[in-house]
Coordinates of C-alpha atoms and ligand atoms in Angstrom, one line a residue:
M1215 CA 7.7 13.6 19.0
S1216 CA 5.2 16.1 20.5
L1217 CA 1.7 16.2 19.1
Q1218 CA 0.0 19.0 17.3
H1219 CA -2.6 21.1 19.2
D1220 CA -5.3 18.8 17.8
G1221 CA -3.5 15.7 19.2
R1222 CA -2.3 14.5 15.8
L1223 CA 1.3 13.6 15.0
P1224 CA 2.9 16.5 13.0
L1225 CA 4.0 15.8 9.4
R1226 CA 7.7 16.3 9.1
Q1227 CA 10.6 15.6 6.8
V1228 CA 13.8 17.1 8.1
W1229 CA 17.3 17.1 6.6
P1230 CA 20.3 18.3 8.7
D1231 CA 21.0 22.1 8.4
A1232 CA 24.2 21.6 6.5
L1233 CA 22.5 19.6 3.8
V1234 CA 19.6 22.0 3.6
E1235 CA 22.1 24.8 2.9
R1236 CA 23.9 22.6 0.3
Y1237 CA 20.8 21.7 -1.5
R1238 CA 19.7 25.3 -1.6
A1239 CA 23.1 26.6 -2.7
A1240 CA 23.2 24.0 -5.5
G1241 CA 19.9 25.3 -6.8
Y1242 CA 17.9 22.1 -6.1
W1243 CA 15.6 23.5 -3.5
R1244 CA 14.4 26.8 -4.9
G1245 CA 11.5 27.5 -2.4
E1246 CA 8.9 26.6 -5.0
T1247 CA 5.5 25.2 -3.9
F1248 CA 2.7 23.3 -5.6
P1249 CA 0.2 26.2 -5.4
G1250 CA 2.9 28.5 -6.5
F1251 CA 3.8 26.8 -9.7
L1252 CA 0.2 26.0 -10.6
R1253 CA -0.5 29.8 -10.2
E1254 CA 2.4 30.6 -12.5
R1255 CA 1.3 28.2 -15.2
A1256 CA -2.3 29.5 -15.0
R1257 CA -0.8 32.9 -15.8
D1258 CA 1.8 31.9 -18.4
C1259 CA 0.0 29.1 -20.2
A1260 CA -3.6 30.1 -19.4
D1261 CA -5.2 28.9 -22.7
D1262 CA -3.0 25.8 -23.3
V1263 CA -4.5 22.5 -22.6
A1264 CA -3.2 21.1 -19.3
L1265 CA -5.3 18.0 -18.9
V1266 CA -7.2 15.6 -21.1
A1267 CA -9.3 12.7 -19.7
G1268 CA -11.9 11.0 -21.9
E1269 CA -13.8 13.7 -23.6
S1270 CA -13.0 16.4 -20.9
R1271 CA -10.3 18.9 -21.4
Y1272 CA -9.0 21.6 -19.1
T1273 CA -6.8 24.5 -19.9
Y1274 CA -4.3 25.7 -17.3
A1275 CA -6.7 28.5 -16.5
E1276 CA -9.5 26.0 -16.0
L1277 CA -7.3 23.7 -13.9
W1278 CA -6.6 26.7 -11.7
R1279 CA -10.3 27.6 -11.4
E1280 CA -11.5 24.1 -10.8
S1281 CA -8.8 23.3 -8.2
G1282 CA -9.7 26.6 -6.4
R1283 CA -13.3 25.6 -6.3
I1284 CA -12.6 22.2 -4.9
G1285 CA -10.0 23.5 -2.4
A1286 CA -12.3 26.2 -1.2
G1287 CA -15.2 23.7 -1.1
L1288 CA -13.3 21.3 1.1
L1289 CA -12.5 24.1 3.5
A1290 CA -16.1 25.1 3.5
L1291 CA -17.0 21.6 4.7
G1292 CA -15.0 22.3 7.8
L1293 CA -11.6 20.9 6.9
V1294 CA -8.7 23.1 8.0
P1295 CA -5.2 23.5 6.3
G1296 CA -3.0 20.7 7.5
D1297 CA -5.8 18.1 7.6
R1298 CA -5.0 14.9 5.7
V1299 CA -7.3 13.7 3.0
L1300 CA -7.3 10.2 1.7
V1301 CA -7.7 10.2 -2.1
Q1302 CA -8.8 7.1 -4.0
L1303 CA -9.5 7.9 -7.6
G1304 CA -8.5 6.2 -10.9
N1305 CA -7.1 7.8 -14.0
V1306 CA -9.8 10.5 -14.2
A1307 CA -9.6 14.2 -14.5
E1308 CA -11.0 14.5 -10.9
F1309 CA -7.9 13.0 -9.5
V1310 CA -5.7 15.8 -10.9
L1311 CA -8.3 18.5 -10.1
T1312 CA -8.7 17.2 -6.5
V1313 CA -5.0 16.8 -5.7
C1314 CA -4.3 20.3 -7.1
G1315 CA -7.3 21.6 -5.0
L1316 CA -5.9 20.0 -1.9
F1317 CA -2.5 21.6 -2.5
R1318 CA -4.2 25.0 -2.9
A1319 CA -6.2 24.5 0.3
G1320 CA -3.1 23.5 2.3
L1321 CA -4.7 20.1 2.8
I1322 CA -2.5 17.0 2.6
P1323 CA -3.3 14.3 0.0
V1324 CA -2.7 10.8 1.1
Y1325 CA -2.5 8.7 -2.0
S1326 CA -4.1 5.2 -2.4
L1327 CA -4.6 3.1 -5.5
P1328 CA -8.0 2.1 -7.0
A1329 CA -7.1 -1.5 -6.3
H1330 CA -6.9 -1.0 -2.6
R1331 CA -9.7 -2.3 -0.5
L1332 CA -11.0 -1.9 3.1
T1333 CA -8.0 -3.3 5.0
E1334 CA -5.6 -1.1 3.2
I1335 CA -7.8 2.0 3.2
V1336 CA -8.4 1.7 6.9
H1337 CA -4.7 1.4 7.5
F1338 CA -3.9 4.5 5.5
A1339 CA -6.7 6.5 7.1
R1340 CA -5.5 5.5 10.6
K1341 CA -1.8 5.9 10.0
S1342 CA -2.2 9.3 8.4
E1343 CA -5.0 10.4 10.9
A1344 CA -7.1 11.5 7.9
S1345 CA -10.2 13.6 8.3
A1346 CA -11.7 13.1 4.9
Y1347 CA -11.9 10.6 2.0
V1348 CA -12.3 11.6 -1.7
T1349 CA -13.3 8.8 -4.1
A1350 CA -15.4 8.0 -7.1
E1351 CA -18.9 6.6 -7.4
R1352 CA -17.4 3.6 -9.3
Y1353 CA -14.3 2.6 -11.1
E1354 CA -13.8 -0.5 -13.1
G1355 CA -17.0 -2.0 -11.8
F1356 CA -16.4 -1.5 -8.1
D1357 CA -18.6 0.8 -6.0
Y1358 CA -16.5 2.9 -3.8
R1359 CA -19.4 4.4 -1.9
T1360 CA -19.8 1.0 -0.2
L1361 CA -16.2 1.1 0.8
A1362 CA -16.7 4.7 2.1
R1363 CA -19.5 3.5 4.3
E1364 CA -17.4 0.7 5.7
L1365 CA -14.4 3.0 6.2
R1366 CA -16.5 5.5 8.2
T1367 CA -17.7 2.7 10.5
E1368 CA -14.2 1.6 11.1
V1369 CA -12.5 5.0 11.3
T1370 CA -14.9 7.6 12.8
A1371 CA -12.3 10.3 12.4
I1372 CA -13.2 10.4 8.7
A1373 CA -15.6 13.3 9.1
H1374 CA -16.2 13.9 5.4
V1375 CA -16.6 11.8 2.3
V1376 CA -16.6 13.4 -1.2
V1377 CA -17.6 11.5 -4.2
A1378 CA -17.0 12.1 -7.9
G1379 CA -20.2 11.2 -9.6
A1380 CA -23.5 10.1 -7.9
A1381 CA -22.7 10.9 -4.3
E1382 CA -25.8 9.4 -2.6
E1383 CA -25.6 10.4 1.1
F1384 CA -22.1 11.9 0.6
N1385 CA -20.8 15.2 -0.7
A1386 CA -20.7 15.5 -4.5
L1387 CA -17.3 16.7 -5.8
D1388 CA -19.1 18.6 -8.5
A1389 CA -21.3 20.5 -6.0
L1390 CA -18.4 21.7 -3.8
G1391 CA -17.9 25.4 -3.7
G1392 CA -16.7 28.1 -1.4
D1393 CA -15.1 31.4 -1.2
E1394 CA -11.7 31.3 -2.9
D1395 CA -10.5 34.0 -0.5
S1396 CA -10.6 31.3 2.2
L1397 CA -7.7 29.6 0.5
P1398 CA -4.5 30.0 2.6
G1399 CA -1.3 31.7 1.4
D1400 CA 1.4 29.5 -0.1
P1401 CA 2.9 27.0 2.3
D1402 CA 6.5 26.7 3.6
P1403 CA 8.4 25.0 0.8
Q1404 CA 10.0 22.7 3.3
S1405 CA 6.8 21.5 4.7
V1406 CA 5.2 18.2 3.8
A1407 CA 3.0 18.5 0.6
F1408 CA 1.5 15.0 0.6
L1409 CA 1.9 11.4 1.8
Q1410 CA 2.9 8.8 -0.8
I1411 CA 2.7 5.1 0.0
S1412 CA 5.6 2.7 0.0
G1413 CA 5.8 -0.6 -1.9
G1414 CA 5.5 -2.2 1.5
S1415 CA 8.4 -4.7 1.6
T1416 CA 7.7 -5.7 5.2
G1417 CA 4.2 -5.8 6.4
L1418 CA 1.8 -3.0 5.6
S1419 CA 2.6 -0.1 3.4
K1420 CA 4.3 2.8 5.1
L1421 CA 3.5 6.5 4.5
I1422 CA 6.1 8.6 2.8
P1423 CA 6.1 12.4 3.6
R1424 CA 7.4 14.4 0.6
T1425 CA 8.1 18.1 0.8
H1426 CA 7.3 20.8 -1.8
D1427 CA 11.0 21.6 -2.3
D1428 CA 12.2 18.0 -2.6
Y1429 CA 9.5 16.7 -4.9
I1430 CA 9.5 19.7 -7.2
Y1431 CA 13.2 19.3 -7.6
S1432 CA 12.8 15.7 -8.5
F1433 CA 10.4 16.3 -11.4
R1434 CA 12.0 19.5 -12.5
A1435 CA 15.3 17.7 -12.9
S1436 CA 13.5 14.7 -14.4
N1437 CA 12.0 17.0 -17.1
E1438 CA 15.5 18.0 -18.2
I1439 CA 16.7 14.4 -18.3
C1440 CA 13.6 13.0 -20.1
G1441 CA 13.2 15.9 -22.6
I1442 CA 9.8 17.1 -21.3
D1443 CA 9.1 20.7 -22.3
R1444 CA 6.1 22.9 -23.0
D1445 CA 5.5 21.1 -26.3
S1446 CA 5.4 17.6 -24.8
V1447 CA 2.3 15.5 -24.4
Y1448 CA 2.7 13.1 -21.5
L1449 CA 0.4 10.0 -21.3
V1450 CA -0.4 8.5 -17.9
A1451 CA -1.1 4.8 -18.6
L1452 CA -0.1 3.4 -15.2
P1453 CA -2.2 4.3 -12.0
V1454 CA -2.0 8.1 -11.8
A1455 CA -1.3 8.1 -8.0
H1456 CA 1.9 6.0 -8.4
N1457 CA 5.1 7.8 -8.0
F1458 CA 6.5 6.8 -11.5
P1459 CA 3.7 8.4 -13.6
A1460 CA 3.4 11.2 -11.0
S1461 CA 6.9 12.4 -10.9
S1462 CA 9.3 10.7 -13.2
P1463 CA 8.7 13.2 -14.7
G1464 CA 5.1 12.2 -14.8
W1465 CA 2.0 14.4 -14.8
L1466 CA 3.5 16.7 -12.3
G1467 CA 6.6 17.2 -14.3
A1468 CA 4.4 17.9 -17.4
L1469 CA 2.2 20.4 -15.5
Y1470 CA 5.3 22.1 -14.1
T1471 CA 6.6 22.9 -17.6
G1472 CA 3.3 23.8 -19.2
A1473 CA 3.0 20.6 -21.2
R1474 CA -0.2 18.5 -21.8
V1475 CA -1.2 15.6 -19.6
V1476 CA -3.4 12.9 -21.1
L1477 CA -4.9 10.3 -18.8
S1478 CA -5.6 6.9 -20.2
P1479 CA -8.3 5.0 -18.2
G1480 CA -6.1 1.9 -18.3
P1481 CA -2.9 0.6 -19.7
S1482 CA -4.2 -1.6 -22.5
T1483 CA -3.3 -0.8 -26.1
A1484 CA -7.0 -0.6 -27.0
Q1485 CA -7.3 2.3 -24.5
A1486 CA -4.0 4.0 -25.0
F1487 CA -3.3 3.8 -28.8
P1488 CA -6.2 5.9 -29.9
L1489 CA -5.2 8.6 -27.4
I1490 CA -1.6 8.6 -28.6
E1491 CA -2.9 9.3 -32.1
R1492 CA -5.6 11.8 -31.1
E1493 CA -3.4 13.8 -28.7
G1494 CA 0.0 13.4 -30.4
V1495 CA 1.5 11.8 -27.2
T1496 CA 5.3 12.2 -27.0
S1497 CA 6.2 10.3 -23.8
V1498 CA 4.8 7.5 -21.7
G1499 CA 6.0 5.4 -18.7
L1500 CA 5.3 1.7 -18.6
V1501 CA 6.2 -1.4 -16.5
P1502 CA 8.1 -4.1 -18.4
P1503 CA 5.3 -6.5 -19.2
L1504 CA 3.1 -3.7 -20.7
A1505 CA 6.0 -2.3 -22.7
L1506 CA 6.5 -5.7 -24.3
L1507 CA 2.7 -6.0 -25.1
W1508 CA 2.7 -2.5 -26.5
A1509 CA 5.7 -3.2 -28.7
D1510 CA 4.0 -6.3 -30.1
A1511 CA 0.8 -4.5 -30.7
A1512 CA 2.5 -1.5 -32.3
A1513 CA 3.7 -3.7 -35.2
S1514 CA 0.2 -4.3 -36.5
T1515 CA -1.9 -1.3 -35.2
Q1516 CA -4.0 0.9 -37.4
Y1517 CA -3.3 3.9 -35.1
D1518 CA -0.6 6.4 -35.9
L1519 CA 1.9 6.2 -33.1
S1520 CA 4.6 8.3 -34.8
S1521 CA 4.4 11.2 -32.3
L1522 CA 5.8 8.9 -29.6
Q1523 CA 9.4 9.9 -28.9
V1524 CA 10.2 8.2 -25.6
M1525 CA 9.0 5.1 -24.0
Q1526 CA 10.1 4.9 -20.4
V1527 CA 10.2 1.5 -18.7
G1528 CA 10.6 1.0 -15.0
G1529 CA 9.0 -0.2 -11.8
A1530 CA 10.5 -3.7 -12.2
K1531 CA 13.6 -5.1 -13.9
L1532 CA 13.7 -5.0 -17.7
L1533 CA 15.9 -7.8 -18.7
P1534 CA 18.5 -7.0 -21.4
E1535 CA 16.9 -9.4 -23.9
A1536 CA 13.5 -7.8 -23.4
A1537 CA 15.1 -4.4 -23.8
R1538 CA 16.6 -5.6 -27.1
R1539 CA 13.2 -6.8 -28.3
L1540 CA 11.7 -3.4 -27.4
R1541 CA 14.4 -1.6 -29.2
E1542 CA 13.9 -3.7 -32.4
K1543 CA 10.1 -3.2 -32.5
L1544 CA 9.8 0.4 -31.4
D1545 CA 10.2 3.4 -33.4
C1546 CA 11.0 5.6 -30.4
Q1547 CA 13.6 6.0 -27.8
L1548 CA 13.8 3.6 -24.9
Q1549 CA 14.6 4.9 -21.4
Q1550 CA 15.0 2.8 -18.3
V1551 CA 13.8 4.1 -15.0
F1552 CA 14.7 2.7 -11.6
G1553 CA 13.0 4.6 -8.9
M1554 CA 11.2 4.4 -5.6
A1555 CA 8.5 6.4 -3.9
E1556 CA 11.0 7.1 -1.0
G1557 CA 13.1 9.2 -3.4
L1558 CA 16.0 8.1 -5.5
V1559 CA 15.3 7.9 -9.3
N1560 CA 17.8 6.6 -11.9
Y1561 CA 17.4 7.1 -15.6
T1562 CA 19.4 6.1 -18.6
R1563 CA 20.0 9.3 -20.5
L1564 CA 18.5 9.9 -23.9
D1565 CA 21.9 10.2 -25.5
D1566 CA 23.4 7.2 -23.8
P1567 CA 24.9 4.4 -26.0
D1568 CA 22.9 1.3 -26.7
D1569 CA 24.7 -1.0 -24.2
I1570 CA 23.9 1.4 -21.3
V1571 CA 20.3 1.8 -22.3
L1572 CA 19.8 -2.0 -22.8
E1573 CA 21.8 -3.3 -19.9
T1574 CA 21.6 -0.8 -17.0
Q1575 CA 18.8 0.8 -15.0
G1576 CA 20.3 4.2 -15.4
R1577 CA 22.1 6.6 -13.0
P1578 CA 20.8 9.0 -10.4
I1579 CA 19.1 12.3 -11.2
S1580 CA 21.4 14.3 -9.0
A1581 CA 25.1 14.8 -8.5
D1582 CA 24.2 15.0 -4.8
D1583 CA 22.5 11.6 -4.7
E1584 CA 25.0 9.8 -2.4
V1585 CA 24.9 6.2 -3.4
L1586 CA 26.5 3.6 -1.2
I1587 CA 26.8 -0.1 -2.1
V1588 CA 27.6 -2.3 0.9
D1589 CA 27.9 -5.9 2.0
D1590 CA 25.8 -7.6 4.7
Q1591 CA 28.0 -6.0 7.4
G1592 CA 27.5 -2.6 6.0
N1593 CA 31.0 -2.2 4.5
P1594 CA 31.4 -0.8 1.0
V1595 CA 31.9 -3.5 -1.6
P1596 CA 34.8 -3.2 -4.1
E1597 CA 33.7 -1.0 -7.1
G1598 CA 31.8 -3.1 -9.6
S1599 CA 30.6 -5.8 -7.1
A1600 CA 27.0 -6.3 -6.1
G1601 CA 25.8 -5.1 -2.8
H1602 CA 22.9 -3.5 -0.9
L1603 CA 22.0 -0.1 -2.2
L1604 CA 21.8 2.7 0.3
V1605 CA 21.1 6.3 -0.6
R1606 CA 20.6 9.8 0.7
G1607 CA 20.1 13.0 -1.2
P1608 CA 18.1 16.1 -2.0
Y1609 CA 14.8 14.2 -2.7
T1610 CA 15.2 11.0 -0.7
I1611 CA 13.3 10.8 2.6
R1612 CA 15.0 10.6 6.0
G1613 CA 12.1 8.9 7.6
Y1614 CA 8.5 7.4 7.2
H1615 CA 5.6 9.0 8.9
N1616 CA 4.5 7.6 12.3
D1617 CA 6.6 4.4 12.1
D1618 CA 9.5 4.3 14.5
S1619 CA 10.3 0.6 14.0
A1620 CA 10.3 0.9 10.2
N1621 CA 12.6 3.9 10.5
A1622 CA 15.0 2.1 12.8
R1623 CA 15.2 -0.7 10.2
S1624 CA 15.2 1.3 7.0
F1625 CA 17.6 4.2 7.8
T1626 CA 21.2 4.2 8.9
V1627 CA 22.3 6.5 11.7
D1628 CA 23.7 8.8 9.0
G1629 CA 20.4 9.1 7.3
F1630 CA 20.9 6.7 4.4
Y1631 CA 17.8 5.0 3.2
R1632 CA 18.2 1.2 2.9
T1633 CA 16.5 0.6 -0.4
G1634 CA 16.3 -3.2 0.0
D1635 CA 17.7 -3.5 -3.6
M1636 CA 20.9 -5.3 -4.5
V1637 CA 22.7 -3.5 -7.2
Q1638 CA 26.0 -3.3 -9.0
R1639 CA 27.6 0.0 -10.0
L1640 CA 29.3 0.4 -13.3
E1641 CA 31.6 3.1 -14.5
G1642 CA 29.9 6.5 -14.8
G1643 CA 27.6 5.6 -11.8
Y1644 CA 25.2 3.4 -13.8
L1645 CA 23.3 0.9 -11.7
V1646 CA 22.3 -2.6 -12.6
V1647 CA 19.6 -4.1 -10.4
Q1648 CA 20.6 -7.6 -9.4
G1649 CA 17.7 -8.5 -7.2
R1650 CA 16.7 -7.5 -3.7
A1651 CA 17.4 -8.3 -0.1
T1652 CA 13.8 -7.9 1.2
D1653 CA 11.0 -10.4 0.8
H1654 CA 8.5 -8.8 -1.5
I1655 CA 7.1 -9.9 -4.8
N1656 CA 7.4 -7.4 -7.6
R1657 CA 4.3 -8.4 -9.7
A1658 CA 4.6 -6.4 -12.8
G1659 CA 5.6 -3.3 -10.8
E1660 CA 3.0 -3.9 -8.0
K1661 CA 4.9 -4.6 -4.8
I1662 CA 3.5 -7.3 -2.4
S1663 CA 4.9 -7.9 1.0
A1664 CA 5.3 -11.6 1.7
E1665 CA 4.8 -11.0 5.4
E1666 CA 1.5 -9.2 5.0
I1667 CA 0.0 -12.0 3.0
E1668 CA 1.4 -14.7 5.2
D1669 CA -0.3 -13.0 8.1
H1670 CA -3.7 -13.1 6.4
L1671 CA -3.3 -16.7 5.4
L1672 CA -2.4 -17.6 9.0
A1673 CA -5.7 -16.2 10.1
H1674 CA -7.5 -19.0 8.2
P1675 CA -8.5 -21.8 10.6
A1676 CA -7.3 -24.5 8.1
V1677 CA -3.8 -23.0 7.8
F1678 CA -1.1 -24.1 10.1
D1679 CA 1.7 -22.2 8.5
A1680 CA 2.3 -20.2 5.3
A1681 CA 5.2 -18.8 3.4
V1682 CA 4.8 -16.5 0.4
V1683 CA 7.5 -16.3 -2.2
S1684 CA 8.1 -14.8 -5.6
I1685 CA 8.4 -17.2 -8.6
P1686 CA 9.7 -16.0 -12.0
D1687 CA 6.9 -15.5 -14.5
A1688 CA 7.4 -15.0 -18.2
Y1689 CA 4.7 -12.3 -18.4
L1690 CA 4.5 -10.6 -14.9
G1691 CA 8.3 -10.8 -14.2
E1692 CA 7.3 -12.4 -10.8
R1693 CA 4.2 -14.0 -9.5
S1694 CA 3.3 -14.9 -5.9
C1695 CA 3.2 -18.4 -4.6
A1696 CA 1.9 -19.3 -1.2
F1697 CA 3.3 -22.5 0.4
V1698 CA 0.8 -23.7 2.9
I1699 CA 0.9 -26.4 5.6
A1700 CA -2.7 -27.3 6.4
R1701 CA -4.1 -27.7 9.8
G1702 CA -6.1 -30.9 9.7
E1703 CA -8.1 -31.2 6.4
R1704 CA -6.6 -29.3 3.5
S1705 CA -8.9 -26.6 2.2
R1706 CA -8.8 -25.9 -1.5
A1707 CA -6.5 -23.4 -3.1
V1708 CA -9.5 -21.3 -4.4
E1709 CA -10.9 -21.1 -0.9
L1710 CA -7.6 -19.6 0.4
K1711 CA -7.5 -17.2 -2.4
R1712 CA -11.0 -16.1 -1.7
W1713 CA -10.1 -15.8 2.0
V1714 CA -7.3 -13.3 1.2
R1715 CA -9.6 -11.3 -1.1
E1716 CA -12.4 -11.2 1.4
R1717 CA -10.0 -9.9 4.1
G1718 CA -10.4 -6.7 2.2
L1719 CA -7.1 -6.6 0.2
A1720 CA -6.3 -5.4 -3.3
A1721 CA -6.8 -8.1 -5.8
F1722 CA -3.1 -8.1 -7.0
K1723 CA -2.2 -9.3 -3.5
V1724 CA -4.1 -12.6 -3.8
P1725 CA -1.6 -15.4 -4.3
D1726 CA -1.4 -16.4 -7.9
Q1727 CA -0.6 -19.9 -6.8
V1728 CA -1.1 -22.0 -3.7
V1729 CA 1.0 -25.1 -3.1
F1730 CA 0.2 -27.4 -0.1
V1731 CA 3.2 -29.0 1.5
D1732 CA 3.5 -31.4 4.5
A1733 CA 6.4 -29.5 6.0
F1734 CA 8.7 -26.7 5.2
G1735 CA 11.6 -29.1 5.3
T1736 CA 13.6 -27.1 7.9
T1737 CA 16.7 -28.9 9.0
A1738 CA 17.3 -30.5 12.4
V1739 CA 19.2 -27.3 13.3
G1740 CA 15.8 -26.0 13.9
K1741 CA 15.5 -22.2 13.9
V1742 CA 15.4 -20.7 10.4
S1743 CA 14.6 -17.2 9.7
R1744 CA 11.5 -16.6 7.6
R1745 CA 13.7 -15.1 4.9
E1746 CA 15.8 -18.3 4.7
L1747 CA 12.7 -20.4 4.7
R1748 CA 11.2 -18.5 1.8
A1749 CA 14.4 -18.8 -0.1
R1750 CA 14.6 -22.5 0.4
L1751 CA 10.9 -23.1 -0.6
R1752 CA 11.5 -21.0 -3.7
E1753 CA 14.5 -23.0 -4.7
R1754 CA 12.7 -26.3 -4.0
F1755 CA 9.8 -25.1 -6.1
L1756 CA 12.1 -24.2 -9.0
D1757 CA 14.0 -27.5 -8.7
E1758 CA 11.1 -29.8 -8.5
S1759 CA 8.2 -27.8 -9.9
D1760 CA 6.7 -30.9 -11.5
A1761 CA 7.0 -33.1 -8.4
V1762 CA 5.5 -30.5 -6.0
D1763 CA 1.9 -31.0 -5.3
R1764 CA 1.0 -28.0 -7.5
Q1765 CA -2.5 -26.7 -7.3
E1766 CA -4.2 -24.6 -9.9
T1767 CA -2.4 -21.4 -10.8
R1768 CA -4.3 -18.2 -11.7
Ligands
OOB941 C1 8.7 2.5 -8.4 O1 8.4 2.8 -7.0 P1 7.9 1.9 -5.9 O2 8.0 2.6 -4.7 O3 6.6 1.3 -6.3 O4 8.9 0.6 -5.9 C2 10.3 0.8 -5.7 C3 11.0 -0.5 -5.9 C4 12.5 -0.4 -6.0 O5 13.1 -0.4 -4.7 C5 12.9 -1.7 -6.8 O6 12.8 -2.8 -5.9 C6 11.8 -1.8 -7.8 O7 10.7 -1.1 -7.2 N1 12.1 -1.1 -9.1 C7 12.9 -1.7 -10.0 C8 12.9 -0.8 -11.1 N2 12.2 0.3 -10.8 C9 11.7 0.0 -9.5 N3 13.6 -2.9 -10.0 C10 14.3 -3.1 -11.1 N4 14.4 -2.3 -12.2 C11 13.7 -1.1 -12.2 N5 13.8 -0.3 -13.3 O8 8.6 1.4 -8.8 C12 9.2 3.6 -9.2 C13 9.1 4.9 -8.7 C14 9.6 6.0 -9.6 C15 10.0 5.7 -10.8 C16 10.0 4.4 -11.3 C17 9.6 3.4 -10.5

């Protein structure tokens, strides 16, 4: 791929011409853009409340004005349209204002989560060739200015740091300003609007380029399926940068239709329930463990939750029994959501019968989502059997940014994305997730790559070998367990956990459990793939969990 004039890799997401025509003709891709729809809402819904976070409230007109100020301010710093800007903010108004500002300035947001630490942030900055970093003074007790300093030492291409709150030596988000006439015209709808991050099933997270046309289609269609309209009040309880609360239908779907977005600083019932009562929240998206907690707490809460119409549950498998419990305890509709940042999203429909809502993970958004279910050799399985889920369609990417080897692994020559999930398809196209083929741990919706953590453990001088596996967990769904063969004297489990944390990784990636073993018990045949090894260790753990030399857990 040839480089841009500034030496960077261009951002591209390209579908074959015939499909582009088909997606346009079908009305999926309408040539809309992020700045375009925000402008329209600022005109049509000017005085309606668009965004609520803590005590701050912004109407659509104010969202337009503030995002213009931030966008123009970033250009005034010296950034130019097309530059990539790493954004690390929590569930605060500044996240939405900044991202909308970036869209309006033709700058490309690169999303990260507040939980990410130096190693991850450096990786995103390098991989995206970012020129700036926008973050907050602090969030949940962590000082991001320290992280910003470390990042700038490691990645000198980060020319600007902008901080919400006390900025110290950096640029204050509040003080940004510039001439709104400097903002560019609307972008090409087929151009890349932002970079989302992958769950990272192998190694480090990959960057996912999503276009205006494809992403807007996904949340516009999701609005229809999820009953979001101008009267809706959508609560963001999960991290706002994650694809689920962003676009399924998420805060972007809500803004697209002129509804109200309410940001909860965290997902606890103590934080969210008062907001549901105060703002009259109608929809929320949660991961399964939170949904179960909420349902329990709802039974005895003093808050009025009667406005809540739909609770969406996704990100990890909701077992049928858990779904039944939710159904019994909740006074609102349950909707299962099975999606991925790479594209495909499945929903149970609001008028689906009970057995579908309780026992399936829904069906795709689009009639043009081409779903293939294949065996290990890539041949279609008989209808109703489980197999690998492959997909292509009007909002599923055809390639990651700047990652040829991941692209060779993750996409077929026909452009199907290999999701890594094992599913079964029922009549009507409903999918039941059976598990997955790739080695990652889905810890309450947070995806952890086994390989990435093994790599960090192996860097420890007292570790000879390590294998990280997922273990079923009653609360989290899955937790991570690291099997470790010591080199010489065994170090303590806490020391290895600290090691991983101090390597600059998000806390959710620290193994929940460390188990020392003398050997991995590979057979005389010798060579075993790491996948097979992990599967065996997992089985062994589950069979003999009492006998295994188990070290402390959390
Ligand atoms: C969502 O997106 P990601 O990119 O964090 O993770 C995608 C993966 C899927 O490939 C699958 O393994 C798992 O998360 N997953 C589910 C699930 N929803 C996601 N596994 C079982 N049941 C479900 N309902 O997690 C995401 C993106 C958009 C909407 C919803 C979730």
